[in-house]
Structure formats: C-alpha cells, structure tokens
CSV table of C-alpha atoms in Angstrom, one decimal:
chain,number,residue,atom,x,y,z
A,1144,PHE,CA,8.9,-6.6,13.9
A,1145,ASP,CA,11.9,-5.3,11.7
A,1146,ARG,CA,11.0,-4.9,8.3
A,1147,HIS,CA,12.9,-3.2,5.4
A,1148,ILE,CA,10.7,-0.5,3.9
A,1149,ASP,CA,11.1,0.2,0.2
A,1150,PRO,CA,12.2,3.7,-0.6
A,1151,GLU,CA,9.6,3.8,-3.0
A,1152,VAL,CA,6.6,3.0,-1.0
A,1153,PRO,CA,5.9,6.3,-0.1
A,1154,ARG,CA,5.5,7.4,-3.6
A,1155,ILE,CA,3.4,4.6,-4.3
A,1156,VAL,CA,1.2,5.6,-1.3
A,1157,LEU,CA,0.8,9.2,-2.4
A,1158,ALA,CA,-0.1,8.1,-5.9
A,1159,SER,CA,-2.6,5.7,-4.5
A,1160,VAL,CA,-4.1,8.7,-2.8
A,1161,CYS,CA,-4.0,11.1,-5.3
A,1162,ALA,CA,-5.5,8.5,-8.0
A,1163,PHE,CA,-8.2,7.4,-5.4
A,1164,TRP,CA,-9.4,11.2,-4.9
A,1165,ALA,CA,-9.1,12.1,-8.5
A,1166,GLY,CA,-11.1,9.0,-9.3
A,1167,GLU,CA,-13.8,9.5,-7.1
A,1168,PHE,CA,-14.4,13.2,-8.0
A,1169,VAL,CA,-14.4,12.2,-11.8
A,1170,ASN,CA,-17.0,9.1,-11.1
A,1171,ALA,CA,-19.1,11.8,-9.0
A,1172,TYR,CA,-19.0,14.4,-11.7
A,1173,VAL,CA,-19.8,12.0,-14.4
A,1174,MET,CA,-22.6,10.6,-12.6
A,1175,ALA,CA,-24.2,14.1,-11.9
A,1176,ARG,CA,-24.0,15.1,-15.6
A,1177,MET,CA,-25.4,11.9,-17.0
A,1178,LYS,CA,-28.1,12.2,-14.5
A,1179,VAL,CA,-28.9,15.5,-16.3
A,1180,MET,CA,-28.4,14.3,-19.4
A,1181,THR,CA,-30.8,11.3,-19.1
A,1182,GLY,CA,-33.5,13.3,-17.2
A,1183,GLY,CA,-32.8,11.1,-14.0
A,1184,ARG,CA,-33.6,7.7,-16.1
A,1185,HIS,CA,-31.2,4.6,-16.8
A,1186,LEU,CA,-29.6,4.3,-13.4
A,1187,TRP,CA,-27.6,1.4,-14.5
A,1188,SER,CA,-26.0,3.3,-17.4
A,1189,ARG,CA,-25.3,6.2,-15.1
A,1190,THR,CA,-23.4,4.0,-12.5
A,1191,ILE,CA,-21.6,1.7,-15.1
A,1192,GLY,CA,-20.3,4.8,-17.2
A,1193,SER,CA,-19.3,6.7,-14.2
A,1194,THR,CA,-17.4,3.8,-12.6
A,1195,LEU,CA,-15.5,3.1,-15.8
A,1196,VAL,CA,-14.4,6.7,-16.4
A,1197,GLY,CA,-13.7,7.1,-12.4
A,1198,GLN,CA,-11.5,3.9,-12.4
A,1199,GLY,CA,-9.9,4.9,-15.7
A,1200,VAL,CA,-8.9,8.1,-14.3
A,1201,ASP,CA,-7.6,6.6,-11.1
A,1202,SER,CA,-5.4,4.1,-13.4
A,1203,LEU,CA,-4.3,6.8,-15.6
A,1204,ILE,CA,-3.2,8.9,-12.5
A,1205,PHE,CA,-1.5,6.0,-10.2
A,1206,TYR,CA,0.6,4.1,-12.5
A,1207,PRO,CA,2.5,7.2,-13.9
A,1208,LEU,CA,2.8,8.5,-10.3
A,1209,ALA,CA,3.9,5.6,-8.7
A,1210,PHE,CA,6.1,4.1,-11.4
A,1211,TRP,CA,7.6,7.0,-13.7
A,1212,GLY,CA,11.1,6.8,-14.1
A,1213,LEU,CA,11.7,3.5,-12.4
A,1214,ALA,CA,13.8,1.1,-14.1
A,1215,GLY,CA,11.5,-0.9,-16.4
A,1216,TRP,CA,8.1,0.8,-15.8
A,1217,PRO,CA,5.9,-0.6,-15.4
A,1218,VAL,CA,6.0,-4.1,-16.5
A,1219,GLU,CA,9.1,-5.2,-15.1
A,1220,GLN,CA,8.6,-3.6,-11.6
A,1221,LEU,CA,4.8,-4.2,-10.8
A,1222,PRO,CA,5.0,-7.9,-9.8
A,1223,ALA,CA,7.9,-7.1,-7.3
A,1224,TYR,CA,5.9,-4.7,-6.0
A,1225,PHE,CA,2.8,-6.7,-5.9
A,1226,ALA,CA,4.6,-9.6,-4.3
A,1227,ALA,CA,6.0,-7.6,-1.6
A,1228,ALA,CA,2.4,-7.1,-0.4
A,1229,ASP,CA,1.2,-9.2,2.6
A,1230,VAL,CA,-2.3,-7.7,2.7
A,1231,VAL,CA,-4.2,-5.2,0.7
A,1232,ALA,CA,-6.2,-2.5,2.6
A,1233,PHE,CA,-9.3,-1.6,0.5
A,1234,PRO,CA,-11.1,1.2,2.3
A,1235,TYR,CA,-14.3,2.5,1.3
A,1236,ASP,CA,-16.6,5.4,2.2
A,1237,ASP,CA,-20.3,4.4,2.5
A,1238,THR,CA,-21.7,6.6,0.1
A,1239,LEU,CA,-24.5,6.3,-2.5
A,1240,ILE,CA,-22.2,6.4,-5.3
A,1241,ASN,CA,-20.0,3.6,-3.6
A,1242,ARG,CA,-22.8,1.2,-2.7
A,1243,THR,CA,-23.6,1.4,-6.6
A,1244,LYS,CA,-20.3,1.0,-8.1
A,1245,PHE,CA,-18.3,-2.1,-9.2
A,1246,SER,CA,-14.7,-1.8,-8.3
A,1247,VAL,CA,-12.2,-3.3,-11.3
A,1248,LYS,CA,-9.2,-2.9,-9.0
A,1249,LEU,CA,-10.8,-4.9,-6.1
A,1250,VAL,CA,-11.9,-7.8,-8.5
A,1251,ASP,CA,-8.2,-7.7,-9.8
A,1252,LEU,CA,-6.8,-8.0,-6.5
A,1253,LEU,CA,-9.0,-10.6,-5.2
A,1254,THR,CA,-8.4,-12.6,-8.6
A,1255,ALA,CA,-4.6,-12.2,-8.0
A,1256,GLY,CA,-5.1,-14.1,-4.7
A,1257,PHE,CA,-4.3,-11.2,-2.4
A,1258,PRO,CA,-5.7,-11.2,0.9
A,1259,VAL,CA,-8.2,-8.2,1.3
A,1260,VAL,CA,-9.6,-6.2,4.1
A,1261,ALA,CA,-12.4,-4.0,2.8
A,1262,ASP,CA,-15.0,-1.7,4.5
A,1263,ALA,CA,-18.5,-3.8,3.9
A,1264,VAL,CA,-20.0,-1.4,1.4
A,1265,GLY,CA,-22.1,-2.2,-1.9
A,1266,GLU,CA,-20.5,-4.5,-4.2
A,1267,ASN,CA,-17.6,-5.0,-2.0
A,1268,CYS,CA,-20.0,-7.6,0.0
A,1269,GLU,CA,-20.4,-9.5,-3.5
A,1270,TYR,CA,-16.8,-10.2,-4.2
A,1271,ILE,CA,-15.7,-11.0,-0.4
A,1272,GLN,CA,-17.0,-13.6,1.5
A,1273,HIS,CA,-16.3,-12.4,5.2
A,1274,ASN,CA,-13.7,-14.7,6.8
A,1275,SER,CA,-13.8,-16.9,3.9
A,1276,SER,CA,-12.3,-15.0,0.8
A,1277,GLY,CA,-11.3,-11.6,2.6
A,1278,ILE,CA,-12.3,-9.7,5.6
A,1279,LEU,CA,-15.1,-7.2,5.5
A,1280,VAL,CA,-15.2,-4.6,8.4
A,1281,PRO,CA,-18.2,-2.1,9.1
A,1282,ALA,CA,-18.1,1.0,6.8
A,1283,GLU,CA,-15.9,3.9,8.0
A,1284,ASP,CA,-15.1,2.0,11.4
A,1285,ASP,CA,-11.5,3.0,11.3
A,1286,THR,CA,-10.5,1.0,14.5
A,1287,SER,CA,-12.1,-2.2,13.4
A,1288,PHE,CA,-10.4,-1.7,10.0
A,1289,GLY,CA,-7.1,-1.3,11.6
A,1290,LYS,CA,-7.6,-4.3,13.9
A,1291,ALA,CA,-8.3,-6.4,11.1
A,1292,LEU,CA,-5.2,-5.4,9.4
A,1293,VAL,CA,-2.9,-5.9,12.3
A,1294,ASP,CA,-4.5,-9.2,12.8
A,1295,LEU,CA,-4.3,-10.4,9.4
A,1296,LEU,CA,-0.7,-9.4,9.1
A,1297,GLN,CA,0.1,-11.6,12.0
A,1298,ALA,CA,-1.5,-14.8,10.7
A,1299,PRO,CA,0.3,-15.9,7.7
A,1300,GLU,CA,-1.5,-19.2,7.3
A,1301,LYS,CA,-4.8,-17.0,7.2
A,1302,ARG,CA,-3.6,-14.7,4.6
A,1303,TYR,CA,-2.6,-17.8,2.4
A,1304,ARG,CA,-5.9,-19.3,2.8
A,1305,LEU,CA,-7.9,-16.0,2.3
A,1306,GLY,CA,-5.8,-15.2,-0.9
A,1307,ARG,CA,-6.3,-18.7,-2.3
A,1308,ALA,CA,-9.8,-18.8,-1.4
A,1309,ALA,CA,-10.3,-15.2,-2.9
A,1310,ALA,CA,-9.0,-16.0,-6.2
A,1311,ARG,CA,-11.0,-19.5,-6.5
A,1312,TYR,CA,-14.4,-17.6,-5.6
A,1313,ILE,CA,-14.0,-14.7,-8.0
A,1314,ARG,CA,-12.9,-17.4,-10.8
A,1315,GLU,CA,-15.7,-19.7,-10.1
A,1316,ASN,CA,-18.6,-17.1,-9.7
A,1317,PHE,CA,-17.7,-14.1,-11.6
A,1318,ASN,CA,-16.4,-15.3,-15.0
A,1319,TRP,CA,-18.1,-14.3,-18.1
A,1320,PHE,CA,-19.7,-17.8,-18.8
A,1321,HIS,CA,-21.0,-18.3,-15.4
A,1322,LEU,CA,-22.7,-14.5,-15.5
A,1323,SER,CA,-24.2,-15.2,-18.9
A,1324,GLN,CA,-25.9,-18.3,-17.6
A,1325,ILE,CA,-27.5,-16.6,-14.8
A,1326,VAL,CA,-28.6,-13.6,-17.2
A,1327,GLU,CA,-29.9,-16.5,-19.8
A,1328,ARG,CA,-31.9,-18.1,-16.8
A,1329,ALA,CA,-33.8,-14.6,-15.7
A,1330,TYR,CA,-35.1,-14.7,-19.3
A,1331,HIS,CA,-36.2,-17.9,-19.6
C-alpha cells in the first residue's frame, strides 16, 4: 500500500530506542544497587522502585529527543502522532527483570485504546488478554511478532475491536477502586 511517512518518524523511532535502552539500563542498575542496600530483602520495593526510576528515565529521554523543537512541543503535537498510529509494537525481552516489572507505558497505551502486539512476558500477560484486548506472542519470537503486526495492520476491524476492548479491560480491572477492593478482601 502507498502511505506517506512523516519525516519525523525516524527521529521518533530513534528516540524510542535510545530511551528504552537507557531506561532498561537504569532500571537494572537501580535494582542491583537496591539489592545490595537491602541485603537481598524486600523484592517488592526493588522491583517497584527500579521500574519507577527506569520508566522516568525513559520518558525524560524520549519526549525531548522525539519532540524538542517541533512547533507546540509536546502538547499540541502528541495527539496527532498518536492518532496516526494504527498499531503499537511492544517488544519485551524475556529477562528476570522484565518478568517482574510493570510498564506504565503499556497501560497508558492500552487505556488510550491502541491495539497492541506484545511479547508474552511478565505483567504484559496481566494487562493484555490474547486476541481479546491485544495480541500476545511468544517471547523473543521475532517471526511471530512480525506476522502478528502485519496481520493486525491488514485488519482494521480487528484493530478497532482490540483497541476498544483494551481500554475497557484496563478501566474495569485496573482502576484504583477495583484494586483496593481486592487488597481489602485479602486482609479480611
């Protein structure tokens, strides 16, 4: 098919890759430092703390690299770039850290109603119901990942259905009120 590619797309892709690598490195570093500081205890605080720092670094790098200098950066430009996306590719290496971390970015994308193709690693499997609210592929299976992306790009009705279902699933199952009820039941 013939489709115009915005000249800013390579810049956004480069910003995404750089931010991802930096965020993952910082996440691993913070996790390791916290393990030493806590003597190997409090895994929950290490995974949550390192993820928050790593995701923060990711965002601090991505947004300026991707959008700095564009007219109206970032508020006026972001909706147009997001609206142009047909599918979100969310690759995730199958590592111990990725199996335990929570991706704010993934939840934000699902909440916004984007159809997502992701590796079936860790929390991704909690937030995406395969073929219902997104597509999960075997971890690090690049062939399956690529095929799932192409198949979804060729199926506009399925993209629409998955995006709507993803937003609904996140709203219904991962809002603070619902989660607080689950925690409360666990203590009674």
